[in-house]
Amino acid sequence: MYTFYHTNGYYNVRTGINDPEIDKMIEEARSITDVPQREALYRQIAERAMDQASSS
């Protein structure tokens, strides 16, 4: 997730996503050790990223 969707991610140049809320969500997810909680947050990140991609 970080690599593709975070503003500082390596492939962000290709995805073009620049969303401080996604950055915040990714950083939070990386610190969560509870797998179901982390997966739920990653799903939200993916949905938000897809919404942005489809509106571009």
Short mmCIF file of N, CA and C in Angstrom, two decimals:
data_model
loop_
_atom_site.label_atom_id
_atom_site.label_comp_id
_atom_site.label_asym_id
_atom_site.label_seq_id
_atom_site.Cartn_x
_atom_site.Cartn_y
_atom_site.Cartn_z
N MET A 1 0.81 -1.19 0.00
CA MET A 1 0.00 0.00 0.00
C MET A 1 0.86 1.26 0.00
N TYR A 2 1.81 1.31 0.92
CA TYR A 2 2.64 2.51 1.04
C TYR A 2 3.33 2.80 -0.29
N THR A 3 3.89 1.78 -0.88
CA THR A 3 4.68 1.95 -2.10
C THR A 3 3.88 2.58 -3.24
N PHE A 4 2.60 2.23 -3.33
CA PHE A 4 1.77 2.71 -4.44
C PHE A 4 0.94 3.95 -4.11
N TYR A 5 0.41 4.03 -2.91
CA TYR A 5 -0.59 5.06 -2.62
C TYR A 5 -0.13 6.19 -1.73
N HIS A 6 0.91 6.00 -0.94
CA HIS A 6 1.38 7.08 -0.06
C HIS A 6 2.10 8.13 -0.92
N THR A 7 1.96 9.37 -0.55
CA THR A 7 2.58 10.47 -1.30
C THR A 7 4.08 10.25 -1.48
N ASN A 8 4.74 9.65 -0.50
CA ASN A 8 6.18 9.41 -0.57
C ASN A 8 6.52 8.01 -1.08
N GLY A 9 5.52 7.26 -1.54
CA GLY A 9 5.77 5.91 -2.03
C GLY A 9 6.53 5.92 -3.35
N TYR A 10 7.29 4.85 -3.57
CA TYR A 10 8.15 4.75 -4.76
C TYR A 10 7.36 4.87 -6.06
N TYR A 11 6.22 4.19 -6.15
CA TYR A 11 5.43 4.19 -7.39
C TYR A 11 4.36 5.27 -7.43
N ASN A 12 4.33 6.14 -6.43
CA ASN A 12 3.30 7.18 -6.40
C ASN A 12 3.36 8.07 -7.63
N VAL A 13 4.52 8.21 -8.21
CA VAL A 13 4.66 9.02 -9.43
C VAL A 13 3.75 8.46 -10.53
N ARG A 14 3.60 7.14 -10.54
CA ARG A 14 2.76 6.51 -11.56
C ARG A 14 1.28 6.55 -11.21
N THR A 15 0.96 6.41 -9.93
CA THR A 15 -0.45 6.43 -9.54
C THR A 15 -1.00 7.84 -9.49
N GLY A 16 -0.15 8.80 -9.14
CA GLY A 16 -0.56 10.20 -9.11
C GLY A 16 -1.47 10.56 -7.95
N ILE A 17 -1.60 9.67 -6.98
CA ILE A 17 -2.47 9.95 -5.85
C ILE A 17 -1.72 10.83 -4.85
N ASN A 18 -2.35 11.93 -4.51
CA ASN A 18 -1.78 12.86 -3.53
C ASN A 18 -2.90 13.23 -2.58
N ASP A 19 -3.08 12.39 -1.58
CA ASP A 19 -4.20 12.56 -0.66
C ASP A 19 -3.69 12.42 0.77
N PRO A 20 -3.64 13.52 1.51
CA PRO A 20 -3.15 13.47 2.89
C PRO A 20 -3.95 12.49 3.76
N GLU A 21 -5.22 12.32 3.47
CA GLU A 21 -6.04 11.38 4.25
C GLU A 21 -5.59 9.95 4.01
N ILE A 22 -5.29 9.61 2.76
CA ILE A 22 -4.77 8.26 2.47
C ILE A 22 -3.43 8.08 3.16
N ASP A 23 -2.57 9.09 3.10
CA ASP A 23 -1.27 9.00 3.78
C ASP A 23 -1.47 8.70 5.26
N LYS A 24 -2.38 9.42 5.88
CA LYS A 24 -2.65 9.24 7.31
C LYS A 24 -3.18 7.83 7.59
N MET A 25 -4.09 7.36 6.75
CA MET A 25 -4.66 6.02 6.92
C MET A 25 -3.59 4.94 6.77
N ILE A 26 -2.71 5.10 5.79
CA ILE A 26 -1.63 4.12 5.58
C ILE A 26 -0.70 4.09 6.78
N GLU A 27 -0.33 5.25 7.26
CA GLU A 27 0.56 5.31 8.42
C GLU A 27 -0.08 4.67 9.65
N GLU A 28 -1.38 4.90 9.82
CA GLU A 28 -2.09 4.27 10.93
C GLU A 28 -2.13 2.76 10.76
N ALA A 29 -2.45 2.29 9.55
CA ALA A 29 -2.55 0.86 9.30
C ALA A 29 -1.22 0.15 9.55
N ARG A 30 -0.14 0.80 9.21
CA ARG A 30 1.18 0.19 9.41
C ARG A 30 1.49 -0.05 10.88
N SER A 31 0.81 0.68 11.77
CA SER A 31 1.09 0.53 13.20
C SER A 31 0.12 -0.41 13.90
N ILE A 32 -0.89 -0.88 13.20
CA ILE A 32 -1.89 -1.76 13.80
C ILE A 32 -1.41 -3.21 13.73
N THR A 33 -1.40 -3.89 14.86
CA THR A 33 -0.96 -5.29 14.90
C THR A 33 -2.12 -6.27 14.78
N ASP A 34 -3.34 -5.81 15.03
CA ASP A 34 -4.52 -6.66 14.90
C ASP A 34 -4.84 -6.83 13.41
N VAL A 35 -4.69 -8.04 12.91
CA VAL A 35 -4.81 -8.28 11.46
C VAL A 35 -6.19 -7.90 10.91
N PRO A 36 -7.30 -8.30 11.51
CA PRO A 36 -8.60 -7.90 10.95
C PRO A 36 -8.80 -6.38 10.90
N GLN A 37 -8.32 -5.68 11.92
CA GLN A 37 -8.42 -4.21 11.94
C GLN A 37 -7.59 -3.61 10.82
N ARG A 38 -6.38 -4.13 10.65
CA ARG A 38 -5.48 -3.61 9.62
C ARG A 38 -6.06 -3.88 8.23
N GLU A 39 -6.60 -5.08 8.03
CA GLU A 39 -7.20 -5.42 6.74
C GLU A 39 -8.39 -4.51 6.42
N ALA A 40 -9.20 -4.21 7.43
CA ALA A 40 -10.36 -3.33 7.22
C ALA A 40 -9.90 -1.93 6.80
N LEU A 41 -8.85 -1.44 7.42
CA LEU A 41 -8.34 -0.12 7.08
C LEU A 41 -7.72 -0.13 5.67
N TYR A 42 -7.02 -1.21 5.33
CA TYR A 42 -6.46 -1.33 3.98
C TYR A 42 -7.58 -1.36 2.93
N ARG A 43 -8.69 -2.00 3.24
CA ARG A 43 -9.84 -2.00 2.31
C ARG A 43 -10.35 -0.58 2.09
N GLN A 44 -10.45 0.18 3.17
CA GLN A 44 -10.91 1.57 3.06
C GLN A 44 -9.94 2.40 2.20
N ILE A 45 -8.66 2.16 2.40
CA ILE A 45 -7.64 2.88 1.61
C ILE A 45 -7.80 2.54 0.14
N ALA A 46 -7.95 1.26 -0.16
CA ALA A 46 -8.09 0.82 -1.55
C ALA A 46 -9.34 1.42 -2.19
N GLU A 47 -10.45 1.44 -1.46
CA GLU A 47 -11.68 2.02 -2.00
C GLU A 47 -11.50 3.51 -2.27
N ARG A 48 -10.87 4.21 -1.35
CA ARG A 48 -10.65 5.65 -1.55
C ARG A 48 -9.74 5.90 -2.76
N ALA A 49 -8.70 5.10 -2.89
CA ALA A 49 -7.79 5.24 -4.02
C ALA A 49 -8.52 4.94 -5.34
N MET A 50 -9.36 3.92 -5.35
CA MET A 50 -10.11 3.58 -6.56
C MET A 50 -11.09 4.69 -6.91
N ASP A 51 -11.72 5.28 -5.91
CA ASP A 51 -12.65 6.40 -6.16
C ASP A 51 -11.90 7.56 -6.82
N GLN A 52 -10.70 7.82 -6.34
CA GLN A 52 -9.91 8.92 -6.91
C GLN A 52 -9.46 8.59 -8.34
N ALA A 53 -9.10 7.35 -8.56
CA ALA A 53 -8.65 6.94 -9.89
C ALA A 53 -9.78 7.02 -10.90
N SER A 54 -10.98 6.66 -10.48
CA SER A 54 -12.12 6.66 -11.41
C SER A 54 -12.62 8.08 -11.69
N SER A 55 -12.30 9.02 -10.79
CA SER A 55 -12.74 10.40 -11.01
C SER A 55 -11.71 11.23 -11.79
N SER A 56 -10.55 10.64 -12.05
CA SER A 56 -9.50 11.36 -12.77
C SER A 56 -9.70 11.30 -14.26
#
